[in-house]
XYZ file of N, CA and C in Angstrom:
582
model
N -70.857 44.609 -17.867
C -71.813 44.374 -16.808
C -72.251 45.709 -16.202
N -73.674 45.695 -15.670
C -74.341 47.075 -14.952
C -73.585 46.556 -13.480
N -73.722 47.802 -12.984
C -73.848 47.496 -11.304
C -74.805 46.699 -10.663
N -76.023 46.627 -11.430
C -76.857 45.493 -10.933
C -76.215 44.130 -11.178
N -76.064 43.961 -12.474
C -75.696 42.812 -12.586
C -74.343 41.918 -11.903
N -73.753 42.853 -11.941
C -72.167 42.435 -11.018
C -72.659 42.605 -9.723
N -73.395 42.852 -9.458
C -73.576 42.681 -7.657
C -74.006 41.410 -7.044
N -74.799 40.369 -7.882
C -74.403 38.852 -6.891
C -72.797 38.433 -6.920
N -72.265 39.558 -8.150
C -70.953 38.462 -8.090
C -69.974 38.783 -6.674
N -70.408 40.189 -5.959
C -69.238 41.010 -5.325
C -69.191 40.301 -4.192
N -69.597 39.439 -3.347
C -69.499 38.394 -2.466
C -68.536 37.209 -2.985
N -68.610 36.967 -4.226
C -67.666 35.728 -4.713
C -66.405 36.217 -4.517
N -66.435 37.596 -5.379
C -65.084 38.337 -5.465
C -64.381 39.328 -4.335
N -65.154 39.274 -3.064
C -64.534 39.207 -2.084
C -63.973 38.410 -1.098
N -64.850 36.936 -1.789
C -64.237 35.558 -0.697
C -63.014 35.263 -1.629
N -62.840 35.314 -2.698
C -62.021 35.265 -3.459
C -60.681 36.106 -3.091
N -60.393 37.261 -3.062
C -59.312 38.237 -2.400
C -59.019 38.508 -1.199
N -60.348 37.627 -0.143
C -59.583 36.831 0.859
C -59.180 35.746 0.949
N -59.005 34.643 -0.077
C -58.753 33.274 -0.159
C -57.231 33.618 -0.370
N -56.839 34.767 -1.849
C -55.455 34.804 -1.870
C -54.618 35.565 -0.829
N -55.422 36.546 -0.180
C -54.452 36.898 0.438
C -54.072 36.298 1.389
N -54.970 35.025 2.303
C -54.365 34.407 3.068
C -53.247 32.981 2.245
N -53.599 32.756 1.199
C -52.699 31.894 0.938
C -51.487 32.602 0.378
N -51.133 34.043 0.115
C -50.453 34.968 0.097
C -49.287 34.445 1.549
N -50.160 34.825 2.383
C -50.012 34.972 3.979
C -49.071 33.566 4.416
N -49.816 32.549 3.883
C -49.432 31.089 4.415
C -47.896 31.077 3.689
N -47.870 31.340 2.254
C -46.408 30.840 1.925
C -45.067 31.842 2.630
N -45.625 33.048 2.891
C -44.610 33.640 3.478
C -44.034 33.482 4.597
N -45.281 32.877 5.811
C -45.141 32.144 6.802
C -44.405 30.898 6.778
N -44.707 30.286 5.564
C -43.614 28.542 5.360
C -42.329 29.085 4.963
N -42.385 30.301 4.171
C -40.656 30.398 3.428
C -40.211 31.154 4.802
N -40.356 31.705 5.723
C -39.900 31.955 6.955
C -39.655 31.355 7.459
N -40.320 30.456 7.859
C -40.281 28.794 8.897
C -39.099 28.329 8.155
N -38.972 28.164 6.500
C -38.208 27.195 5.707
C -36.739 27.872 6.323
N -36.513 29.272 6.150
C -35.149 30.033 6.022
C -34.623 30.118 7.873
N -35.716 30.165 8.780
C -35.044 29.883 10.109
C -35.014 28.501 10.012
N -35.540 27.410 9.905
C -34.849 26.569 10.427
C -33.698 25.803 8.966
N -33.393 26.789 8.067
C -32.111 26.329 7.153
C -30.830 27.118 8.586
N -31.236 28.357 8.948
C -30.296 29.075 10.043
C -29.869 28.358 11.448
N -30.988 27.874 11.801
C -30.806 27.027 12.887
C -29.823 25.712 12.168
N -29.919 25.557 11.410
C -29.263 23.835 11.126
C -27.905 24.279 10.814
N -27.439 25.358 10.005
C -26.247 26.136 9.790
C -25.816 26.085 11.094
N -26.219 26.849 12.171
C -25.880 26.913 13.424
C -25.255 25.939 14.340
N -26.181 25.032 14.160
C -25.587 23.679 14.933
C -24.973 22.991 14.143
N -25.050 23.033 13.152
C -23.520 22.130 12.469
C -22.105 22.753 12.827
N -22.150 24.122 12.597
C -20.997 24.748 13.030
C -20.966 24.591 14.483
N -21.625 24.534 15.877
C -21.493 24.353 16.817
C -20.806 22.587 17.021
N -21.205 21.901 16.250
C -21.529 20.213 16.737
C -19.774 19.928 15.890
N -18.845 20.728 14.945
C -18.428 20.608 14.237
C -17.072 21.393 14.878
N -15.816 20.744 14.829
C -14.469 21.824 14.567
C -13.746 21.635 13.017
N -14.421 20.256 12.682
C -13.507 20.622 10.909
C -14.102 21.260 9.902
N -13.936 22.374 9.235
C -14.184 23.167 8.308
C -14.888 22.838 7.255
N -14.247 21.472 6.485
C -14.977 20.387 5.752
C -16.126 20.326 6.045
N -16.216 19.148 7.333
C -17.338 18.730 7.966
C -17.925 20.087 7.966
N -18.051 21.185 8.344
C -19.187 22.130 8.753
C -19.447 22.583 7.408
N -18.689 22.927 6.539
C -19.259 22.897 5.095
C -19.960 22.231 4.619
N -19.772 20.806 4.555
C -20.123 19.482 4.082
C -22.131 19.666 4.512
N -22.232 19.815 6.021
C -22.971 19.670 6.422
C -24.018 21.041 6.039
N -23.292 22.031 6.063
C -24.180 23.376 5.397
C -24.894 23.452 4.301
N -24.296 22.898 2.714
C -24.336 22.312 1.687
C -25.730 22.117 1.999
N -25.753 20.682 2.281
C -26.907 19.651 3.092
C -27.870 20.279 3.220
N -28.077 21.063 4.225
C -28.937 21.499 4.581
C -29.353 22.879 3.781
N -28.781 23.641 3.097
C -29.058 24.477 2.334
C -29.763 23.604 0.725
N -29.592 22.760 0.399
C -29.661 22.308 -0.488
C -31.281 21.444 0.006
N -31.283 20.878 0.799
C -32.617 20.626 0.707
C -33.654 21.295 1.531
N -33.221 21.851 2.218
C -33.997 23.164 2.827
C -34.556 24.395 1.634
N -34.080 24.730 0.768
C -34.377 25.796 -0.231
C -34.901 24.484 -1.778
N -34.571 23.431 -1.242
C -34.621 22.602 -3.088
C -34.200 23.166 -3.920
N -32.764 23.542 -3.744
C -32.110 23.782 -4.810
C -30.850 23.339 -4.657
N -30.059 23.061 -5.816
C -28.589 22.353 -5.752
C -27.848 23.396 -5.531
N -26.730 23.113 -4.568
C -25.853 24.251 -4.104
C -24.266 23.581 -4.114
N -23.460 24.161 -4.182
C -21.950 23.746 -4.303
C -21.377 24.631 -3.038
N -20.211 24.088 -2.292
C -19.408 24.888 -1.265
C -18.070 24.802 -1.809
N -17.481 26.013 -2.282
C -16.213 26.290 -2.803
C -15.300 26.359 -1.564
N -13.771 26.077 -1.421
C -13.083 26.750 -0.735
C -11.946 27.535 -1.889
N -11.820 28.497 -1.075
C -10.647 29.405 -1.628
C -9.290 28.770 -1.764
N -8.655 28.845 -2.505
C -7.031 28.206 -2.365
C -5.977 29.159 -2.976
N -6.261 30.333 -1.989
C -4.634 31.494 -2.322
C -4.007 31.488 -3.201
N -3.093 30.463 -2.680
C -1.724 29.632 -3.264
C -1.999 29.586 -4.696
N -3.070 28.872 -5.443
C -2.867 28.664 -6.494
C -4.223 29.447 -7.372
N -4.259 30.158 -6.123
C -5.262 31.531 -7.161
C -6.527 30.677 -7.764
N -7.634 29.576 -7.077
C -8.422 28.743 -7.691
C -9.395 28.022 -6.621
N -10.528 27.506 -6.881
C -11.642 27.187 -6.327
C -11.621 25.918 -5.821
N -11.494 25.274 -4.968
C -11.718 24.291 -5.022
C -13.293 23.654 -4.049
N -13.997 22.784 -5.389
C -15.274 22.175 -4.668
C -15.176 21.250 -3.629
N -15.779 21.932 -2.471
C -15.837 20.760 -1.417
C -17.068 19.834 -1.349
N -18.127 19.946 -1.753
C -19.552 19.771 -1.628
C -20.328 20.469 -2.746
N -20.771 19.549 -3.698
C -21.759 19.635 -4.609
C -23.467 18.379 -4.250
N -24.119 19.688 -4.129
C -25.550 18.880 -3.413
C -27.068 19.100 -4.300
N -27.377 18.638 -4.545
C -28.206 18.226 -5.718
C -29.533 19.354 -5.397
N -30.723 19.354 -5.699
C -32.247 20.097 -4.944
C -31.921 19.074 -3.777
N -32.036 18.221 -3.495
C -32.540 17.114 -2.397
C -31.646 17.146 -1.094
N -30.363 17.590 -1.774
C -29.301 17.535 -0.628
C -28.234 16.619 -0.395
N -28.482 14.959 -1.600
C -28.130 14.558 -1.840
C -26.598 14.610 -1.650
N -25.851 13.808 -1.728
C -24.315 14.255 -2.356
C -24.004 14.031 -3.464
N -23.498 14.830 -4.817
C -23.337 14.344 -5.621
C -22.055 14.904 -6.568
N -20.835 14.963 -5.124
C -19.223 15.596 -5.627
C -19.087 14.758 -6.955
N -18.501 15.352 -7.702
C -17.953 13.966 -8.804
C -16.610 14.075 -7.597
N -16.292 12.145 -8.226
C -14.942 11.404 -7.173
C -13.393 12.539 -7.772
N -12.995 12.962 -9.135
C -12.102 14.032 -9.969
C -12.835 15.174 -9.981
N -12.658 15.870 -9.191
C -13.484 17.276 -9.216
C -12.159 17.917 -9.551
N -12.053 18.670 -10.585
C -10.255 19.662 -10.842
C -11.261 21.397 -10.070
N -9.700 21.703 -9.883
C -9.874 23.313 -9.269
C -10.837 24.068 -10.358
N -11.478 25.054 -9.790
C -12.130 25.866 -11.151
C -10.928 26.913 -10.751
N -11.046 27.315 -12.693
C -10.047 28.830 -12.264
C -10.804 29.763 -12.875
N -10.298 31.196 -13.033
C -10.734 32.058 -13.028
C -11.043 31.960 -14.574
N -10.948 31.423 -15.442
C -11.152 31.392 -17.214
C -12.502 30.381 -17.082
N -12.474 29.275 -16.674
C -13.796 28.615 -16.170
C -14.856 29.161 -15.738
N -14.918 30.381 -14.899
C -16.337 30.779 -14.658
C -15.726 32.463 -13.836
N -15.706 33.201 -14.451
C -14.885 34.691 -14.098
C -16.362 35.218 -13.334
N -17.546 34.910 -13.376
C -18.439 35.483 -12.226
C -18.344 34.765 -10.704
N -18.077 33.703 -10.570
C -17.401 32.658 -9.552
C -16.306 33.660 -8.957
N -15.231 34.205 -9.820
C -14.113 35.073 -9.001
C -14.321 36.116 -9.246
N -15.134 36.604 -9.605
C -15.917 38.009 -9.148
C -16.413 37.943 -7.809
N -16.976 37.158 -7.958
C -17.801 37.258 -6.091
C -16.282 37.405 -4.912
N -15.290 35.961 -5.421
C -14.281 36.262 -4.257
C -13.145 38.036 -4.426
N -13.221 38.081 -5.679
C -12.390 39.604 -5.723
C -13.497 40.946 -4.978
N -14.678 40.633 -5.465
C -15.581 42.447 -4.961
C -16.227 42.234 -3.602
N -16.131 40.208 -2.939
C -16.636 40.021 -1.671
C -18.000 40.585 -1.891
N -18.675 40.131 -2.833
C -20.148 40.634 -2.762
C -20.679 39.578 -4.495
N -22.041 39.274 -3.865
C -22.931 38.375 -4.430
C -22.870 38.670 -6.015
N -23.051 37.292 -6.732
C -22.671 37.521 -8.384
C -23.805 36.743 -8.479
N -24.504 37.344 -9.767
C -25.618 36.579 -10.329
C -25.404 36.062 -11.552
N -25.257 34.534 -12.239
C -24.769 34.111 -13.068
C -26.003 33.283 -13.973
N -26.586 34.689 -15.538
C -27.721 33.539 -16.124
C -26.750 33.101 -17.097
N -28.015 32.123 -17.407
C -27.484 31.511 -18.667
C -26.322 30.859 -18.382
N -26.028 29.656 -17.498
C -24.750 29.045 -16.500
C -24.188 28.447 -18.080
N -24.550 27.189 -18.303
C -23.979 26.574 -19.214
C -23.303 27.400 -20.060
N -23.836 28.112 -21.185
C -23.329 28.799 -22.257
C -22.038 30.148 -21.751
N -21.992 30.426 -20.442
C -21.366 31.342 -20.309
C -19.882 30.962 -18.985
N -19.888 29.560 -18.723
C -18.491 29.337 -18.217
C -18.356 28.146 -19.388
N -17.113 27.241 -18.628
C -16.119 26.305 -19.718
C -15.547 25.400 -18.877
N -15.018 24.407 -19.444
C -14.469 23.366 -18.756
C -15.437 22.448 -17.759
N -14.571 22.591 -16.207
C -15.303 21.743 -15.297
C -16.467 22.224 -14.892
N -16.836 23.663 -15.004
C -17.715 24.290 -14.651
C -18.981 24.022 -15.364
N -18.688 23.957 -16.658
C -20.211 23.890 -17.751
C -20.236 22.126 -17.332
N -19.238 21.775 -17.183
C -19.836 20.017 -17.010
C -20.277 20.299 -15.474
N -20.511 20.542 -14.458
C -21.229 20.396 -13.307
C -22.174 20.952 -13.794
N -22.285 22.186 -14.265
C -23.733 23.366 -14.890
C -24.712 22.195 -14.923
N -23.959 21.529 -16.201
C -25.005 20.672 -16.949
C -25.626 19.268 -16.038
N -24.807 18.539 -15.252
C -24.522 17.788 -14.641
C -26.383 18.313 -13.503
N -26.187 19.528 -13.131
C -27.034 20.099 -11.838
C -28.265 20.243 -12.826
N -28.061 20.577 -14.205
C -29.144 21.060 -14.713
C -29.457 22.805 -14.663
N -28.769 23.361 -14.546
C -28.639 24.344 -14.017
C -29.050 25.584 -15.164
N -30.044 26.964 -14.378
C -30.061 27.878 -15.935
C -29.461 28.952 -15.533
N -29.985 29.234 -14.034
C -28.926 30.427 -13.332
C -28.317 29.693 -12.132
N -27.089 30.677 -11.601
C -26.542 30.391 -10.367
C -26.217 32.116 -9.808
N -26.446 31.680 -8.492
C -26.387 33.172 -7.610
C -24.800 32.660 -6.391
N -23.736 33.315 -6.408
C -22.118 33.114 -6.286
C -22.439 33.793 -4.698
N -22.118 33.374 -3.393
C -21.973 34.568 -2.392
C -20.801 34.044 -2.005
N -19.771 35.123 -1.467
C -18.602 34.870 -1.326
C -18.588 34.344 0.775
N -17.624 33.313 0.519
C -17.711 33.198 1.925
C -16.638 33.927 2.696
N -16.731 34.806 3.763
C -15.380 35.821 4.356
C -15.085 35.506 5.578
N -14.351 35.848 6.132
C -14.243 35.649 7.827
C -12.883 36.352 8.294
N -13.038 37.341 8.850
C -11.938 38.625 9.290
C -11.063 39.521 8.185
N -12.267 39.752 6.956
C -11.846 40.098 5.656
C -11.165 39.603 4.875
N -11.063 37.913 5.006
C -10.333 37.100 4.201
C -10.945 36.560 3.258
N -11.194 36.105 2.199
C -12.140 35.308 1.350
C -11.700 33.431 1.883
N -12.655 32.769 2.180
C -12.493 31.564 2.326
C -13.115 30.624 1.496
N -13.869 31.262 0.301
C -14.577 30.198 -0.219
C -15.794 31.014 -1.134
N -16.605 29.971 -1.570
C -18.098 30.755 -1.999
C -19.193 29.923 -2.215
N -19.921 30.581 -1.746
C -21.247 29.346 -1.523
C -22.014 29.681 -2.836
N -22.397 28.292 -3.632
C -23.406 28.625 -4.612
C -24.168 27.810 -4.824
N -25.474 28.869 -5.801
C -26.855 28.102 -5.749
C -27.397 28.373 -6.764
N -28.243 27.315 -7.493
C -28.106 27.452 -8.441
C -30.140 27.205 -8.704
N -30.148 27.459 -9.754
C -31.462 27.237 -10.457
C -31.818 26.409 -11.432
N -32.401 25.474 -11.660
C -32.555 24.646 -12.467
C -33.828 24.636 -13.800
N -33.627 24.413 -14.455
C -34.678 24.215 -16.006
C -36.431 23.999 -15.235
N -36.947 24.782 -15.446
C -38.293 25.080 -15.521
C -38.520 24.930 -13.562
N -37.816 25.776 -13.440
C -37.986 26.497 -11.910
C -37.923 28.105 -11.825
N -38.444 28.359 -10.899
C -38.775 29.838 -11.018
C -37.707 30.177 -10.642
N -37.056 31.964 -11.257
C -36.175 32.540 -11.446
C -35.890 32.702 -9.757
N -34.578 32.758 -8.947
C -33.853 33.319 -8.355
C -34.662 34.989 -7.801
N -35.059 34.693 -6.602
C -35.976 36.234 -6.648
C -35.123 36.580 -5.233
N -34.915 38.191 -5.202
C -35.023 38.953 -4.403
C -34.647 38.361 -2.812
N -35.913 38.031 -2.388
C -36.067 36.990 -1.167
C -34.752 36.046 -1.013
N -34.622 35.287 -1.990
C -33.888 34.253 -1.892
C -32.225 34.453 -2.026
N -32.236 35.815 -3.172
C -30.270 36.456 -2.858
C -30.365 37.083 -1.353
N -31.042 37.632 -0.748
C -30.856 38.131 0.647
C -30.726 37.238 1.248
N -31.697 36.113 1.288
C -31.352 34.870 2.295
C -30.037 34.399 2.218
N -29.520 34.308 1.017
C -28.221 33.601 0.219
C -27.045 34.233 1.251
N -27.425 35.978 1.157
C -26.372 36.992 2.039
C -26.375 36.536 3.032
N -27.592 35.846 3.819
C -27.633 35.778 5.447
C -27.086 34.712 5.741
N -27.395 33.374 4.935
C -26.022 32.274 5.070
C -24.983 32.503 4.870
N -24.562 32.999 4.067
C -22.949 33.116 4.124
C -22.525 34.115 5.366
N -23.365 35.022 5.182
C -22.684 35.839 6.925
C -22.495 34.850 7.982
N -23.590 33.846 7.768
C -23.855 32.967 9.421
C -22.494 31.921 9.414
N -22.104 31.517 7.963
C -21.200 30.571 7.689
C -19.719 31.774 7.849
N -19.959 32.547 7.570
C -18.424 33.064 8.089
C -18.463 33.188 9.250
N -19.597 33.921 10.470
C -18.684 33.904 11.851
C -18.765 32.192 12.514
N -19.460 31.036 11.717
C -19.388 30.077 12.323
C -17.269 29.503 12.257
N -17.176 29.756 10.885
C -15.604 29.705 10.482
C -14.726 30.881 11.031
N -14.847 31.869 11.581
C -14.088 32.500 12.386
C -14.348 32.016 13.463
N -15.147 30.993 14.349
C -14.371 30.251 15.576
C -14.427 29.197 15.964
């Protein structure tokens, strides 16, 4: 094209690169709105809540259908060096523990106890093919292609680990969403330190 000729178009193609950048504008504004009020609901569950369960139970919940994605709440169990699931929650939020959930151990999914040994976020692709046991049967169970591990802490103790996972023909785990991941679990540990 001449410069003549592209010049009725340069009005289209400027309403145009303001159309995206405000709808640019709008989703960042909703995934903001989405991630404070997932914080606010974290908040008051742990406020409305003294059993640990219950405030887990209820975090799950709301992380899970607040982000639409299926998330699991691990607790830590010292004693026998192993994971145990308290809350497995579907995209929707659903509940969907199996009733025999066995401990995961560290041969079942070694990025799972990575997160509780380095206390810092594990990114797990390719879920199915790369744990075993109870783990690849929930994987599969969630549908799952990645999962992102954040460890839950509270006065430098490991108590658990919150995870989230990604499902078959959903967009990859971005940036945005492991930071958010960091900011729940911070909010969920000082809610469990008191």
């Amino acid at each position: 094209f001449s410069d003549e000729a592209g010049a009725p178009l340069q009005p289209l193609a400027d309403q145009l690169a303001t159309a995206i950048t405000y709808a640019d504008l709008f989703q960042r504004v909703r995934d903001d709105a989405t991630r404070r009020t997932l914080i606010n609901e974290v908040t008051q569950a742990a406020a409305s809540s003294l059993d640990i369960s219950e405030l887990l139970e209820r975090a799950a919940e709301a992380i899970a259908s607040q982000l639409e994605m299926p998330c699991v709440i691990f607790q830590w169990d010292d004693e026998t060096d192993s994971l145990i699931p308290l809350s497995v929650r579907n995209q929707m939020g659903a509940d969907v523990t199996p009733v025999e959930m066995p401990r995961f151990t560290r041969q079942m999914d070694p990025a799972l106890f990575q997160a509780i040994r380095t206390r810092q976020l594990q990114v797990l692709f390719n879920v199915v093919s790369s744990v075993e046991g109870a783990a690849a049967q929930l994987a599969q169970q969630l549908d799952l292609v990645d999962a992102a591990y954040m460890p839950l802490v509270s006065r430098d103790q490991p108590l658990g680990v919150l995870a989230l996972g990604r499902q078959r023909g959903h967009p990859a785990l971005d940036e945005g969403q492991l930071s958010f991941l960091e900011v729940v679990a911070a909010n969920l540990g000082v809610a469990l330190e008191n």
